[in-house]
Short mmCIF file of C-alpha atoms and ligand atoms in Angstrom, two decimals:
data_model
loop_
_atom_site.label_atom_id
_atom_site.label_comp_id
_atom_site.label_asym_id
_atom_site.label_seq_id
_atom_site.Cartn_x
_atom_site.Cartn_y
_atom_site.Cartn_z
CA MET A 216 -0.06 0.18 -0.03
CA ARG A 217 1.44 3.49 -0.91
CA VAL A 218 1.94 5.68 2.18
CA ILE A 219 0.68 9.20 1.96
CA THR A 220 2.54 11.48 4.36
CA PHE A 221 1.05 14.44 5.97
CA ASP A 222 3.12 16.83 4.02
CA GLU A 223 2.15 15.08 0.80
CA PHE A 224 -1.46 14.98 1.59
CA ILE A 225 -1.37 18.85 2.28
CA ALA A 226 0.28 19.47 -1.07
CA ILE A 227 -2.32 17.10 -2.98
CA ASN A 228 -5.11 19.09 -1.43
CA GLN A 229 -3.48 22.38 -2.25
CA GLU A 230 -3.39 21.47 -5.94
CA LYS A 231 -7.28 21.06 -5.75
CA HIS A 232 -7.31 24.83 -5.09
CA PRO A 233 -5.87 26.68 -7.83
CA GLU A 234 -6.23 29.98 -5.89
CA ALA A 235 -4.32 28.64 -2.84
CA THR A 236 -0.94 30.43 -2.33
CA GLY A 237 0.50 27.60 -0.22
CA GLU A 238 0.88 29.68 2.79
CA LEU A 239 -1.55 27.72 4.79
CA SER A 240 -0.02 24.48 3.66
CA GLY A 241 3.29 25.70 4.92
CA LEU A 242 1.87 26.74 8.33
CA LEU A 243 0.30 23.24 8.69
CA ARG A 244 3.60 21.60 7.78
CA ASP A 245 5.38 23.75 10.48
CA ILE A 246 2.80 22.74 13.13
CA GLY A 247 3.50 19.13 12.09
CA LEU A 248 7.25 19.66 12.57
CA ALA A 249 6.61 21.29 15.93
CA SER A 250 4.65 18.43 17.13
CA LYS A 251 7.28 16.09 16.21
CA ILE A 252 9.83 17.98 18.36
CA VAL A 253 7.21 18.02 21.44
CA ASN A 254 6.84 14.17 20.65
CA ARG A 255 10.43 13.58 20.92
CA ASP A 256 10.69 15.61 24.30
CA LEU A 257 7.80 13.81 25.76
CA SER A 258 9.19 10.45 25.12
CA LYS A 259 12.07 11.49 27.54
CA ALA A 260 9.53 12.64 30.19
CA GLY A 261 10.13 9.97 32.64
CA LEU A 262 14.00 10.36 32.28
CA VAL A 263 13.63 14.17 32.93
CA ASP A 264 11.52 13.62 36.11
CA ALA A 265 13.58 10.73 37.45
CA ILE A 266 17.08 11.70 36.40
CA LEU A 267 17.36 15.35 35.64
CA GLY A 268 15.05 16.66 38.46
CA ASP A 269 11.60 18.38 38.50
CA ALA A 270 10.77 21.85 37.16
CA ASN A 271 12.48 24.66 38.90
CA GLU A 272 15.45 22.69 39.61
CA ILE A 273 19.02 22.87 37.99
CA ASN A 274 20.02 19.77 35.88
CA VAL A 275 23.47 18.38 35.64
CA GLN A 276 24.41 20.77 32.72
CA GLY A 277 23.57 23.66 35.00
CA GLU A 278 20.34 24.48 33.02
CA GLU A 279 17.00 24.96 34.59
CA VAL A 280 14.76 21.97 34.06
CA LYS A 281 11.64 23.47 32.48
CA LYS A 282 8.03 21.80 32.76
CA LEU A 283 7.08 20.02 29.65
CA ASP A 284 4.13 22.33 28.98
CA ILE A 285 6.55 25.26 29.04
CA ILE A 286 8.79 23.32 26.67
CA ALA A 287 5.91 22.55 24.26
CA ASN A 288 4.95 26.26 24.27
CA GLU A 289 8.41 27.36 23.49
CA VAL A 290 8.71 24.76 20.73
CA LEU A 291 5.42 25.68 19.07
CA LYS A 292 6.12 29.42 19.36
CA LYS A 293 9.49 29.07 17.71
CA CYS A 294 8.61 26.76 14.85
CA LEU A 295 5.46 29.22 14.18
CA GLN A 296 7.65 32.31 14.24
CA ASN A 297 10.24 30.58 11.91
CA SER A 298 7.48 29.40 9.60
CA GLY A 299 6.93 32.89 8.06
CA GLN A 300 3.27 32.25 7.69
CA CYS A 301 2.02 33.36 11.14
CA CYS A 302 1.95 36.90 12.24
CA GLY A 303 1.17 36.01 15.86
CA ILE A 304 0.11 33.33 18.38
CA ALA A 305 -2.03 33.12 21.47
CA SER A 306 -1.33 30.21 23.92
CA GLU A 307 -2.85 28.82 26.86
CA GLU A 308 0.45 29.21 28.66
CA GLU A 309 0.80 32.89 27.74
CA GLU A 310 -1.19 35.65 29.48
CA ASP A 311 -1.39 37.78 26.39
CA PHE A 312 -1.11 37.17 22.51
CA VAL A 313 2.41 37.34 21.01
CA ALA A 314 2.60 39.44 17.87
CA PHE A 315 5.79 38.45 15.69
CA LYS A 316 7.54 41.74 14.81
CA ASN A 317 9.47 40.11 12.16
CA ARG A 318 6.35 38.51 10.46
CA LYS A 319 4.04 41.57 10.02
CA LYS A 320 3.24 40.43 6.42
CA ALA A 321 2.07 36.98 7.33
CA LYS A 322 -1.55 36.04 6.88
CA TYR A 323 -2.30 33.88 9.80
CA VAL A 324 -2.74 33.77 13.55
CA VAL A 325 -2.57 30.58 15.49
CA LEU A 326 -4.00 29.71 18.92
CA PHE A 327 -2.88 26.60 20.71
CA ASP A 328 -2.81 24.73 23.92
CA PRO A 329 0.62 23.30 23.88
CA LEU A 330 0.12 20.27 26.13
CA ASP A 331 -3.31 19.58 27.11
CA GLY A 332 -3.85 17.38 30.00
CA SER A 333 -0.23 17.83 31.01
CA SER A 334 -1.13 16.63 34.67
CA ASN A 335 -1.25 13.15 32.92
CA ILE A 336 2.29 13.27 32.07
CA ASP A 337 3.25 12.02 35.55
CA VAL A 338 1.32 8.84 35.09
CA ILE A 339 2.11 8.34 31.46
CA ALA A 340 -1.51 8.64 30.17
CA PRO A 341 -2.03 10.35 26.83
CA VAL A 342 -1.69 14.25 26.41
CA GLY A 343 -1.96 16.33 23.29
CA THR A 344 -1.40 19.66 21.54
CA ILE A 345 -4.50 21.53 20.22
CA PHE A 346 -4.41 24.20 17.45
CA SER A 347 -6.73 26.75 15.75
CA VAL A 348 -6.02 28.81 12.84
CA PHE A 349 -7.56 32.06 11.73
CA GLU A 350 -6.86 34.54 8.94
CA ARG A 351 -5.90 37.77 10.30
CA VAL A 352 -8.59 40.64 10.13
CA SER A 353 -5.93 43.38 10.73
CA LYS A 354 -3.94 44.92 7.81
CA ALA A 355 -1.12 42.88 6.60
CA GLY A 356 2.16 44.66 7.07
CA GLU A 357 1.27 45.63 10.51
CA LEU A 358 1.42 43.90 13.90
CA CYS A 359 -1.44 41.69 14.46
CA THR A 360 -4.07 42.69 17.01
CA LEU A 361 -6.43 41.20 19.78
CA GLU A 362 -9.30 41.32 17.05
CA ASP A 363 -7.20 38.81 14.96
CA PHE A 364 -7.67 36.20 17.69
CA LEU A 365 -10.97 37.08 19.09
CA GLN A 366 -12.89 35.67 16.15
CA THR A 367 -15.97 33.27 16.31
CA GLY A 368 -14.87 29.48 15.84
CA GLU A 369 -16.86 29.54 12.50
CA LYS A 370 -14.19 31.59 11.10
CA GLN A 371 -11.39 29.16 11.78
CA VAL A 372 -9.55 28.02 8.61
CA ALA A 373 -7.94 24.98 10.06
CA ALA A 374 -7.95 23.19 13.37
CA GLY A 375 -6.40 20.10 14.88
CA TYR A 376 -4.67 18.04 17.69
CA VAL A 377 -1.86 15.84 18.13
CA ILE A 378 -2.28 13.12 20.50
CA TYR A 379 0.78 11.67 22.27
CA GLY A 380 -0.20 8.04 23.26
CA SER A 381 0.52 4.60 22.59
CA SER A 382 1.03 6.08 19.09
CA THR A 383 1.26 9.69 18.05
CA MET A 384 -1.34 10.96 15.70
CA LEU A 385 -2.08 14.14 14.10
CA VAL A 386 -5.80 14.84 13.35
CA TYR A 387 -6.78 18.04 11.46
CA THR A 388 -9.35 19.85 9.27
CA THR A 389 -9.49 22.68 7.02
CA GLY A 390 -13.17 22.41 6.47
CA GLU A 391 -13.09 19.73 4.05
CA GLY A 392 -13.52 16.63 6.38
CA VAL A 393 -11.26 15.40 9.04
CA ASN A 394 -8.03 13.16 8.42
CA GLY A 395 -5.67 11.46 10.84
CA PHE A 396 -2.08 10.71 10.36
CA THR A 397 -0.06 8.34 12.64
CA LEU A 398 3.67 9.08 13.17
CA ASP A 399 5.86 6.37 11.85
CA PRO A 400 8.88 6.75 14.16
CA THR A 401 11.11 4.83 11.79
CA ILE A 402 10.74 7.43 9.00
CA GLY A 403 9.86 10.39 11.19
CA GLU A 404 6.74 11.07 9.19
CA PHE A 405 3.05 11.42 9.92
CA CYS A 406 1.34 9.00 7.48
CA LEU A 407 -2.22 9.00 6.59
CA SER A 408 -3.87 6.27 8.59
CA HIS A 409 -7.39 7.50 9.14
CA PRO A 410 -8.84 9.23 5.91
CA ASP A 411 -12.18 11.02 6.32
CA ILE A 412 -13.09 10.33 9.87
CA LYS A 413 -16.75 10.36 10.76
CA THR A 414 -18.24 9.95 14.08
CA PRO A 415 -21.02 7.36 14.53
CA ALA A 416 -24.22 9.28 15.21
CA SER A 417 -25.01 7.36 18.36
CA ALA A 418 -22.96 5.31 20.80
CA LYS A 419 -22.82 4.05 24.31
CA THR A 420 -19.72 5.97 25.78
CA TYR A 421 -20.18 9.20 27.89
CA SER A 422 -17.12 11.01 29.33
CA VAL A 423 -17.46 13.27 32.11
CA ASN A 424 -15.77 13.89 35.56
CA GLN A 425 -18.73 12.28 37.32
CA GLY A 426 -17.10 13.29 40.58
CA ASN A 427 -18.64 16.72 40.08
CA TYR A 428 -22.13 15.25 39.64
CA HIS A 429 -23.81 17.03 42.45
CA SER A 430 -22.97 20.63 40.93
CA PHE A 431 -23.76 19.50 37.53
CA PRO A 432 -26.78 21.51 35.78
CA GLU A 433 -30.07 19.65 36.04
CA ASN A 434 -30.15 18.34 32.38
CA VAL A 435 -26.50 17.03 32.76
CA LYS A 436 -27.68 15.14 35.86
CA LYS A 437 -30.74 13.57 33.97
CA PHE A 438 -28.52 12.67 31.17
CA VAL A 439 -25.98 10.95 33.37
CA ASP A 440 -28.90 9.37 35.25
CA TYR A 441 -30.22 8.17 31.77
CA CYS A 442 -26.84 6.72 30.93
CA GLN A 443 -26.67 4.61 34.28
CA ASP A 444 -30.25 3.54 34.28
CA THR A 445 -30.34 -0.17 34.02
CA THR A 446 -34.11 -0.73 33.70
CA ASP A 447 -34.23 -1.40 30.03
CA LYS A 448 -30.75 -3.26 30.07
CA LYS A 449 -28.93 -0.50 28.26
CA ALA A 450 -25.19 -0.81 28.59
CA PHE A 451 -23.58 2.68 28.61
CA SER A 452 -20.03 2.94 29.60
CA LEU A 453 -18.24 5.74 31.41
CA ARG A 454 -14.76 6.53 29.97
CA TYR A 455 -12.95 9.45 31.29
CA ILE A 456 -9.26 9.74 31.14
CA GLY A 457 -9.01 13.51 32.19
CA SER A 458 -7.20 14.54 29.21
CA MET A 459 -9.46 16.27 26.67
CA VAL A 460 -7.47 15.35 23.69
CA ALA A 461 -7.49 11.47 24.55
CA ASP A 462 -11.31 11.41 25.68
CA PHE A 463 -12.14 13.48 22.50
CA HIS A 464 -10.00 11.33 20.18
CA ARG A 465 -11.62 8.02 21.40
CA ASN A 466 -15.19 9.60 20.97
CA LEU A 467 -14.43 11.01 17.46
CA LEU A 468 -13.49 7.64 16.29
CA LYS A 469 -15.94 5.37 18.12
CA GLY A 470 -18.81 7.71 18.92
CA GLY A 471 -19.77 9.05 22.37
CA ILE A 472 -20.05 12.41 24.16
CA PHE A 473 -17.45 14.31 26.01
CA MET A 474 -18.83 16.94 28.62
CA TYR A 475 -17.41 19.42 30.83
CA PRO A 476 -20.37 21.26 32.19
CA ALA A 477 -20.28 24.61 34.40
CA THR A 478 -19.64 23.29 38.07
CA LYS A 479 -19.36 24.95 41.48
CA ASP A 480 -15.62 25.21 41.09
CA SER A 481 -15.71 26.29 37.48
CA PRO A 482 -18.87 28.33 37.29
CA LYS A 483 -18.19 29.16 33.58
CA GLY A 484 -16.92 25.65 32.67
CA LYS A 485 -13.30 24.87 32.95
CA LEU A 486 -12.25 24.43 29.26
CA ARG A 487 -11.13 27.32 27.29
CA LEU A 488 -13.10 28.43 24.14
CA MET A 489 -10.31 29.57 22.07
CA TYR A 490 -7.68 26.81 22.62
CA GLU A 491 -9.69 23.65 23.26
CA CYS A 492 -13.42 23.96 22.57
CA ASN A 493 -13.49 25.93 19.14
CA PRO A 494 -10.83 23.58 17.45
CA MET A 495 -12.51 20.50 18.81
CA ALA A 496 -15.97 21.83 17.70
CA PHE A 497 -14.73 22.41 14.13
CA LEU A 498 -13.19 18.82 13.88
CA GLN A 499 -16.42 17.39 15.44
CA GLU A 500 -18.86 19.06 13.05
CA GLN A 501 -16.64 18.28 10.17
CA ALA A 502 -16.86 14.55 11.29
CA ASP A 503 -20.68 14.86 11.44
CA GLY A 504 -20.85 15.42 15.23
CA LYS A 505 -22.02 18.35 17.21
CA ALA A 506 -20.66 20.79 19.90
CA THR A 507 -22.77 23.11 22.12
CA ASN A 508 -22.27 24.94 25.52
CA GLY A 509 -25.73 23.64 26.30
CA THR A 510 -27.77 26.40 24.62
CA GLN A 511 -25.40 27.71 21.86
CA ARG A 512 -23.21 26.07 19.20
CA ILE A 513 -19.73 26.32 20.31
CA LEU A 514 -18.59 27.84 16.86
CA GLU A 515 -20.96 30.74 17.11
CA ILE A 516 -19.80 31.99 20.62
CA VAL A 517 -18.56 35.51 20.18
CA PRO A 518 -15.29 35.54 22.31
CA THR A 519 -14.64 38.61 24.47
CA LYS A 520 -11.25 37.39 25.89
CA LEU A 521 -8.50 35.04 25.11
CA HIS A 522 -8.69 32.94 27.95
CA GLN A 523 -12.52 32.57 28.08
CA ARG A 524 -13.92 29.45 29.63
CA THR A 525 -17.27 27.67 28.40
CA ALA A 526 -19.23 24.63 29.22
CA VAL A 527 -18.90 22.03 26.50
CA TYR A 528 -20.88 19.04 25.17
CA ILE A 529 -19.35 17.55 22.18
CA GLY A 530 -19.51 14.24 20.31
CA SER A 531 -22.13 12.01 18.57
CA LYS A 532 -25.02 14.01 16.99
CA LYS A 533 -27.91 12.20 18.86
CA PHE A 534 -26.10 12.15 22.15
CA VAL A 535 -25.64 15.93 22.13
CA GLU A 536 -29.14 16.45 20.88
CA MET A 537 -30.33 14.22 23.72
CA LEU A 538 -28.51 16.13 26.14
CA VAL A 539 -29.75 19.38 25.13
CA GLY A 540 -33.27 17.97 24.89
CA PHE A 541 -33.03 17.10 28.75
CA ASN A 542 -32.90 20.84 29.39
CA ASN A 543 -36.94 20.82 28.83
CA VAL A 544 -37.69 17.56 30.58
CA THR A 545 -39.06 17.48 34.10
CA ILE A 546 -39.88 13.83 34.38
CA ASN A 547 -38.05 11.37 36.65
CA PRO A 548 -35.06 9.26 35.66
CA VAL A 549 -37.16 6.09 35.38
CA GLU A 550 -39.41 7.72 32.55
CA LEU A 551 -36.24 9.17 30.57
CA PHE A 552 -35.81 6.21 28.45
CA ASP A 553 -39.45 6.56 27.10
CA PHE A 554 -38.75 10.32 26.67
CA VAL A 555 -35.72 9.63 24.73
CA LYS A 556 -37.33 6.93 22.70
CA ASN A 557 -40.60 8.89 21.86
CA LYS A 558 -39.42 12.45 21.80
CA ILE A 559 -35.87 12.60 20.54
CA PHE A 560 -35.35 9.81 18.21
CA SER A 561 -37.61 8.61 15.38
CA ASN A 562 -35.41 5.69 15.18
CA PRO A 563 -34.30 4.68 18.90
CA ILE A 564 -30.72 3.89 19.10
CA LEU A 565 -31.23 1.13 21.55
P1 AHM B 1031 -5.01 21.83 31.10
O1 AHM B 1031 -5.31 22.38 29.76
O2 AHM B 1031 -4.63 22.55 32.07
O3 AHM B 1031 -4.23 20.51 31.02
O4 AHM B 1031 -6.63 21.39 31.63
C1 AHM B 1031 -7.53 20.81 30.82
C2 AHM B 1031 -7.80 19.46 31.07
C3 AHM B 1031 -8.53 18.70 30.00
O5 AHM B 1031 -7.57 17.89 29.16
C4 AHM B 1031 -9.27 17.59 30.71
O6 AHM B 1031 -10.55 17.40 29.82
C5 AHM B 1031 -9.86 18.55 31.91
O7 AHM B 1031 -8.59 19.45 32.13
C6 AHM B 1031 -9.94 17.56 32.99
O8 AHM B 1031 -10.34 18.27 34.18
P2 AHM B 1031 -10.78 17.63 35.54
O9 AHM B 1031 -9.56 16.98 36.16
O10 AHM B 1031 -11.44 18.71 36.29
O11 AHM B 1031 -11.88 16.49 35.34
MG1 MG B 1032 -5.85 22.39 27.97
#
């Protein structure tokens, strides 16, 4: 079977668009390169902790040992600045956006979470890099501005993530479907392994930090009750890693719903609109799924600040519709199954 690398795939797609200048292609290739560097550094994470010392300590070479999320942030920032196609970045790890003074002519801004779920590194669970690309709205030739970053998710021109797990995989969209590439470490290339990913419309996996149950909104409680209700022999499975990229990736491929509602500790939701929810929502919609904050499509939320948080419910279409439907239900959990069967699905999933 012929192997198609990520770079090749981007070039093939570019040819389908005679108007394309190659700038976005170049930018995506540079994000691919940055993620390979992050992947290399992550593979040494155990060694760094055990042998070289923790963050804020000095290693044997007399250098400060940095936390991996700081390293990942620096790697992405440098690769994007070198890229020539990016006039500025905003990162979950930076307080403010960074305008690249030497890249005033570049067309794109990139927002990213350099290492999502980084608390999982200590226990060798999967983590990821999430990115979101917008075309700037300010004038090329000048420094980019906050307005370039604070655009609604609908305006994204590309988005994706890299999951560093048992394999490393890059998944991205430019609005023409979702494709996944697995890193072949022997040749150092991301190779097309998951073409045209579509999420099953319904499934039996739900992902949520159920420890927060008592502070969930009522509809989320009802939904969780429904998933646990055994009266009709349903077999839902709770799967929650606590690393959005990993939970999202599983549900994207197999179907399911990922939820992070507003809770007592995070009254506006925990996850960030610009670095986590928007890019994942773009991918999920391109894979035939849905993403909402409970009342509004994630991609339509008008951002007011870079680090804005939101509740998020994302995944298989029917699951997300069911959850939103529970907003209007006042019946008890035992009756929920009938409600779902009669009111939400014309063809029941079960
Ligand atoms: P981070 O960006 O600081 O790593 O935090 C985001 C992570 C997500 O990956 C994950 O879905 C969520 O936090 C888990 O939160 P919790 O431990 O509250 O369930
Ligand atoms: Mg994160």
